[in-house]
mmCIF file of N, CA and C in Angstrom:
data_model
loop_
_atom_site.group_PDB
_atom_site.id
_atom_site.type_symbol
_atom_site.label_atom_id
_atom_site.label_comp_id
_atom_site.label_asym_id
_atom_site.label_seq_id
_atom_site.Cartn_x
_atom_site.Cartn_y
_atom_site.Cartn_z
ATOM 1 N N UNK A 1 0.844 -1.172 0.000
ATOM 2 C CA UNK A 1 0.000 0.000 0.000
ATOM 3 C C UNK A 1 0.894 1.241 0.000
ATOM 4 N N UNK A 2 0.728 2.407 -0.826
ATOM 5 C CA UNK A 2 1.580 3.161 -0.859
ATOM 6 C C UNK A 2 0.430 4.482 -0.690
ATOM 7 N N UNK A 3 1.372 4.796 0.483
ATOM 8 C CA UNK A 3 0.414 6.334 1.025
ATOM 9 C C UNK A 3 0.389 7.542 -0.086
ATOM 10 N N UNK A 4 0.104 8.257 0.370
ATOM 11 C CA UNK A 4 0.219 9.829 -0.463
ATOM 12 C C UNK A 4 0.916 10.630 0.343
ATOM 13 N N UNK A 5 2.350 10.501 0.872
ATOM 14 C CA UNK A 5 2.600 11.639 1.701
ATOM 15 C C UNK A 5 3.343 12.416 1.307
ATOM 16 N N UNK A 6 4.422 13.443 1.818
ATOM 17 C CA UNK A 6 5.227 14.473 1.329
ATOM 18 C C UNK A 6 6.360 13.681 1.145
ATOM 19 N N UNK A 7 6.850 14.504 0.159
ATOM 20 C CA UNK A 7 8.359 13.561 -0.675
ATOM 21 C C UNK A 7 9.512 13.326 0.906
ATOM 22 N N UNK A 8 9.306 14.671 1.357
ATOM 23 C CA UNK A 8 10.295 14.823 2.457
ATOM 24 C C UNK A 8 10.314 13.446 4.056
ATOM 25 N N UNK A 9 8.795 12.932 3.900
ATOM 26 C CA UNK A 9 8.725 11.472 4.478
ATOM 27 C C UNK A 9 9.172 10.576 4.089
ATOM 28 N N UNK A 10 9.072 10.925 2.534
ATOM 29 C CA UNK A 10 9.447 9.550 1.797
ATOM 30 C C UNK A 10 10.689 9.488 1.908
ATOM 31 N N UNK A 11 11.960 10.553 1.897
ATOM 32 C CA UNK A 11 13.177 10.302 1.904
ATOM 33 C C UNK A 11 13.505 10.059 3.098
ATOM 34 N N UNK A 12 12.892 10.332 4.557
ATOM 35 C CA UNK A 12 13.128 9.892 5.825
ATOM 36 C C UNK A 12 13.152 8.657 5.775
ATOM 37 N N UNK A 13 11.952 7.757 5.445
ATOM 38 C CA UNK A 13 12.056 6.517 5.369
ATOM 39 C C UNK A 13 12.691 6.287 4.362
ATOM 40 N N UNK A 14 13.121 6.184 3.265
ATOM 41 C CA UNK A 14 14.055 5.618 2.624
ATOM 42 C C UNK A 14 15.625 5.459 3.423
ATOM 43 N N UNK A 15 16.171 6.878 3.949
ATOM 44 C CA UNK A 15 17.421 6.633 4.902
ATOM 45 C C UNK A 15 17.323 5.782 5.971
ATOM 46 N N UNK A 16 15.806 5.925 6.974
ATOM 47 C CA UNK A 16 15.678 4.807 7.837
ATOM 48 C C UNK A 16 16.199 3.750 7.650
ATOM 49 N N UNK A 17 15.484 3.168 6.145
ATOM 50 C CA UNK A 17 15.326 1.660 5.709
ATOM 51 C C UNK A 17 17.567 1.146 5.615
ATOM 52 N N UNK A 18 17.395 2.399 4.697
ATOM 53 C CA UNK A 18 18.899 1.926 4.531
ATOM 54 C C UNK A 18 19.691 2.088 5.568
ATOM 55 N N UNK A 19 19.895 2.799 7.053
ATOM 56 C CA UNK A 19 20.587 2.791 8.389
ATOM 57 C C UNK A 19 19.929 2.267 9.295
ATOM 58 N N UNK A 20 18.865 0.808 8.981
ATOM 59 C CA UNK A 20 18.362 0.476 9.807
ATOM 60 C C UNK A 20 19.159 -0.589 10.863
ATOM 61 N N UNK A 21 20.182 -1.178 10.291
ATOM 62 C CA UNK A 21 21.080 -1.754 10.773
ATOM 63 C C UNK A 21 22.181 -1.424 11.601
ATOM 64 N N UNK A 22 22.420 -0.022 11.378
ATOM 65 C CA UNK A 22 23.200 1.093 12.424
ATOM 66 C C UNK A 22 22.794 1.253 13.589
ATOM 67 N N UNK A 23 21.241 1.330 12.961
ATOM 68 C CA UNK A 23 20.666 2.037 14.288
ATOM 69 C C UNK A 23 20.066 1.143 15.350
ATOM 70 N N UNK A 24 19.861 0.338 14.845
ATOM 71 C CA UNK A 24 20.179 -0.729 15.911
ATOM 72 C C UNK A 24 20.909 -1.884 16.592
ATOM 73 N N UNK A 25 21.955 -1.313 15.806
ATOM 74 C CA UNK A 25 23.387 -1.713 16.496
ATOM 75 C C UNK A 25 23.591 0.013 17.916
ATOM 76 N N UNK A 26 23.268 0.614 17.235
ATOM 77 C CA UNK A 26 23.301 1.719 18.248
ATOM 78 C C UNK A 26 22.439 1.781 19.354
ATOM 79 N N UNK A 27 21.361 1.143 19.120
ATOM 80 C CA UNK A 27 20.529 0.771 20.650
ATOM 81 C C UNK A 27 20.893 -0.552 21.294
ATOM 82 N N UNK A 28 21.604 -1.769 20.617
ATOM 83 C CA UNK A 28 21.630 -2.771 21.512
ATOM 84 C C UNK A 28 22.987 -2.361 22.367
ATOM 85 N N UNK A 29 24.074 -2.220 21.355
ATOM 86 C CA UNK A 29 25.521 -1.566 22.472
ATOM 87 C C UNK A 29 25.652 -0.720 23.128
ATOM 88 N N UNK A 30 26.222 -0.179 23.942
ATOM 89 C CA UNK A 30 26.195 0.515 24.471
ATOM 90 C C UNK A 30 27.460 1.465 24.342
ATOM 91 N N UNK A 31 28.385 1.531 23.276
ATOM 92 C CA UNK A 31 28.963 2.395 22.926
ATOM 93 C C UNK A 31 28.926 3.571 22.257
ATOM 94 N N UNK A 32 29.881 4.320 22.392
ATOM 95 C CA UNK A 32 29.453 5.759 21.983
ATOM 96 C C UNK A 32 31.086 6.638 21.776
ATOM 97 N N UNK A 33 31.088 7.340 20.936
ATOM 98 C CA UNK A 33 32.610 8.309 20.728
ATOM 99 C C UNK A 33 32.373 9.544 21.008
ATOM 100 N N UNK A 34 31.632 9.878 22.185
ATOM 101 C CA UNK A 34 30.744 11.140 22.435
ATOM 102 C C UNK A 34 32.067 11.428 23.386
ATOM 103 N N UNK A 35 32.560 10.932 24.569
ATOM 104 C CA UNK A 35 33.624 11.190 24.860
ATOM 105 C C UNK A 35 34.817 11.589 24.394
ATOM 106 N N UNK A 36 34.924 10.876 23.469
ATOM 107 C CA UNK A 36 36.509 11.073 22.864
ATOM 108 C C UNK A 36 36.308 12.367 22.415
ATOM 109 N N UNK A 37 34.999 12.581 21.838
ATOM 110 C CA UNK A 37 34.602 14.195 20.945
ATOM 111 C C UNK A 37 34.639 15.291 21.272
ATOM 112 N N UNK A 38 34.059 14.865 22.659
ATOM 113 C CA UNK A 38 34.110 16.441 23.620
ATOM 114 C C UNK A 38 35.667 16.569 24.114
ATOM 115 N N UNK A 39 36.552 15.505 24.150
ATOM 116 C CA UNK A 39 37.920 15.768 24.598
ATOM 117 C C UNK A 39 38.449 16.146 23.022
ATOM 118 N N UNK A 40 38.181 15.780 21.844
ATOM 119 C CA UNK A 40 38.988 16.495 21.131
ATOM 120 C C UNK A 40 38.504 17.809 20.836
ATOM 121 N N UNK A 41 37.525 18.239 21.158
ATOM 122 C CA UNK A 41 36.821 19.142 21.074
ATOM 123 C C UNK A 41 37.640 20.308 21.911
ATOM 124 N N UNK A 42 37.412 19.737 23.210
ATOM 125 C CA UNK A 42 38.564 20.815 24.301
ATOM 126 C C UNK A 42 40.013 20.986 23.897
ATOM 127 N N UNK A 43 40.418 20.187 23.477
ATOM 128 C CA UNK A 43 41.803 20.218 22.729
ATOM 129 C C UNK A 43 41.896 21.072 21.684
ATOM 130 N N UNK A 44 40.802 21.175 20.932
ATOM 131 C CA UNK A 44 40.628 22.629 19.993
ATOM 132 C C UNK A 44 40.659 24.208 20.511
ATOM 133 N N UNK A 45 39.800 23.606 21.553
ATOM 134 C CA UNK A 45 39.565 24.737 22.392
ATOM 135 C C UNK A 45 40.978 25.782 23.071
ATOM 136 N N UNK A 46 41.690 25.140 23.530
ATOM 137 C CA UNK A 46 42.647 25.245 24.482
ATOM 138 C C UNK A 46 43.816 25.832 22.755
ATOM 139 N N UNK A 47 43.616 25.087 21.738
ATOM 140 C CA UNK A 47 44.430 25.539 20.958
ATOM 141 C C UNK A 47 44.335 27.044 20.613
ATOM 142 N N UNK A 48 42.785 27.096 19.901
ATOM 143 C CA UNK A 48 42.058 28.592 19.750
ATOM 144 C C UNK A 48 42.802 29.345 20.796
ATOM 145 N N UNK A 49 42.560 28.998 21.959
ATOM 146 C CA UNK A 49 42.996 30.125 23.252
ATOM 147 C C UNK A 49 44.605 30.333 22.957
ATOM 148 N N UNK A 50 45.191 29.714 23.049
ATOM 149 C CA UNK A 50 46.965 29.688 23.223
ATOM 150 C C UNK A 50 47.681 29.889 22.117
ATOM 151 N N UNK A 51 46.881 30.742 20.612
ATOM 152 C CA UNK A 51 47.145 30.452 19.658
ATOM 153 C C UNK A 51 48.329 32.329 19.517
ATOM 154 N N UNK A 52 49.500 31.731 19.363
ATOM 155 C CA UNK A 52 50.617 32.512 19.615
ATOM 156 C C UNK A 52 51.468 32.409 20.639
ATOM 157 N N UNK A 53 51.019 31.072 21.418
ATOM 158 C CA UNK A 53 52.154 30.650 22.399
ATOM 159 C C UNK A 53 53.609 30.614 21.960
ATOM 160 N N UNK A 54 54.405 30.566 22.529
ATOM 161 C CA UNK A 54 56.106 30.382 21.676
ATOM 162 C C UNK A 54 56.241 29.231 21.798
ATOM 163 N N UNK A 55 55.958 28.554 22.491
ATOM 164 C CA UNK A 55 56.372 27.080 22.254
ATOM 165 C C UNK A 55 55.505 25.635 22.634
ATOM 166 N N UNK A 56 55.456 24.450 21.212
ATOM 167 C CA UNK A 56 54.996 23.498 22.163
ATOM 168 C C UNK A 56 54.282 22.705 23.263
ATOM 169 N N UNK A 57 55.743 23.043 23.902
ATOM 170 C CA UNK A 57 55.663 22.535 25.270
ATOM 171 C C UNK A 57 54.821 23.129 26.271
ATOM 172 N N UNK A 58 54.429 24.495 26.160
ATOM 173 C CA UNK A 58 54.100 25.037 27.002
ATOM 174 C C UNK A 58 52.388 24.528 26.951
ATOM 175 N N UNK A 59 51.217 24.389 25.188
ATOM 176 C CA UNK A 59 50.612 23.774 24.831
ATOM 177 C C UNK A 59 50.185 22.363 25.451
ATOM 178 N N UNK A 60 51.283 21.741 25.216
ATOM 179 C CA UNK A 60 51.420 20.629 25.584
ATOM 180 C C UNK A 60 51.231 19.994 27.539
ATOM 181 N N UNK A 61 51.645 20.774 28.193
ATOM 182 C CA UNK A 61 51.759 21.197 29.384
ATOM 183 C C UNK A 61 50.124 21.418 30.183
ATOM 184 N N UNK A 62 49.900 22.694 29.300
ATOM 185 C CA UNK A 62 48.530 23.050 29.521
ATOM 186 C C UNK A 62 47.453 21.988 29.230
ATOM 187 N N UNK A 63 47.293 21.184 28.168
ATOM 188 C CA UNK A 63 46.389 20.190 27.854
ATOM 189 C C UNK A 63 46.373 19.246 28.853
ATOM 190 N N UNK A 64 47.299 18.595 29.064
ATOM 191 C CA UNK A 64 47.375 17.580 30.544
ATOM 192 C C UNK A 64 47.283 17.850 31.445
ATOM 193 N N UNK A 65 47.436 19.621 31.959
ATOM 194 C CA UNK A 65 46.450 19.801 33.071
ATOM 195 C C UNK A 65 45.146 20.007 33.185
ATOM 196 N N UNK A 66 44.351 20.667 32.288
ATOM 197 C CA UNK A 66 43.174 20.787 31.779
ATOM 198 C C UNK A 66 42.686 19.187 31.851
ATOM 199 N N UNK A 67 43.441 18.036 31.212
ATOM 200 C CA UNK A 67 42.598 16.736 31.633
ATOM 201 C C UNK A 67 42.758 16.056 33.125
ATOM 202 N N UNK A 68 43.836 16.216 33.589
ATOM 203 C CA UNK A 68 44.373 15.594 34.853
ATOM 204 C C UNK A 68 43.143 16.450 35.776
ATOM 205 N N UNK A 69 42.764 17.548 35.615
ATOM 206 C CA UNK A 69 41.903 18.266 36.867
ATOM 207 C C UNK A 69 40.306 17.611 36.616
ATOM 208 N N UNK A 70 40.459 17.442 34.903
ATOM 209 C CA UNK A 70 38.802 17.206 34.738
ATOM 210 C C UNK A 70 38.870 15.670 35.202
ATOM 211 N N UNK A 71 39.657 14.821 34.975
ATOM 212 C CA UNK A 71 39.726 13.875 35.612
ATOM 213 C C UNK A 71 39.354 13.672 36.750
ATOM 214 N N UNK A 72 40.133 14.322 38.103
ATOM 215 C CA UNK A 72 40.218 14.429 39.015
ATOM 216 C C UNK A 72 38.973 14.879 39.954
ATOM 217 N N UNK A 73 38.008 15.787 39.182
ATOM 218 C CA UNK A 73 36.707 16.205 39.331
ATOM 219 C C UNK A 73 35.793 14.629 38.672
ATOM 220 N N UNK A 74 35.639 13.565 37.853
ATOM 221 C CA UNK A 74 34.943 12.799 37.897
ATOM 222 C C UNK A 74 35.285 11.977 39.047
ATOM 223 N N UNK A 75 36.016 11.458 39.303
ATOM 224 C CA UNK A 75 36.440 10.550 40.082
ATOM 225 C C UNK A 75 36.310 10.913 41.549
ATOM 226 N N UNK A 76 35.655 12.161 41.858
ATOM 227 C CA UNK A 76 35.541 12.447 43.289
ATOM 228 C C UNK A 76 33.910 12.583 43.292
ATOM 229 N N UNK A 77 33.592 11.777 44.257
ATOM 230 C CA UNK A 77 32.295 11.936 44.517
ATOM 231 C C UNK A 77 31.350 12.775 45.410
ATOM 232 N N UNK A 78 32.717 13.740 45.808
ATOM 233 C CA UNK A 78 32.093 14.740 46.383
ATOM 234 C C UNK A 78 31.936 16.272 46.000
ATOM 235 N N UNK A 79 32.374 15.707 44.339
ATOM 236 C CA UNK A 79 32.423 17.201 43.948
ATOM 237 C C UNK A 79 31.217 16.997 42.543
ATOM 238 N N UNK A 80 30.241 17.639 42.452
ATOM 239 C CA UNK A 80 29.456 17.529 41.472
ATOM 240 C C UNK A 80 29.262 19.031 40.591
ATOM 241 N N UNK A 81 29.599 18.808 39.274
ATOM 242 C CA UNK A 81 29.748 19.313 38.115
ATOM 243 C C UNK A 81 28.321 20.003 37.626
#
């Protein structure tokens, strides 16, 4: 049976049909690169900011403290974000 609806449904379900296998690989696992994203994300961030540093290291320095603290804030359960 083929409805009468707007083309713009029809191409929803057409992508459905074809990522239907994604997407429910994406509800049974429970993985996700949402983490890694927002950390490379901050790593952009921190670049934007420091952009004319003289060196490196100093870059380099700054990023591992920026994670070592955010770290340090999950892992304590008495500090909520």
């Amino acid at each position: 049976m083929i409805l009468s609806v707007s083309h713009y449904v029809n191409v929803a379900i057409e992508i459905y049909r074809r990522s239907e296998e994604f997407i429910l690989n994406a509800c049974k696992y429970n993985l996700s690169n949402g983490p890694l994203e927002g950390k490379i994300t901050k790593i952009k961030l921190i670049k934007r900011t420091a952009f004319g540093n003289r060196n490196f290291y100093n870059y380099k320095k700054r990023t591992i403290l920026v994670f070592e603290k955010s770290q340090y804030i999950e892992n304590d359960p008495d500090i909520s974000v």
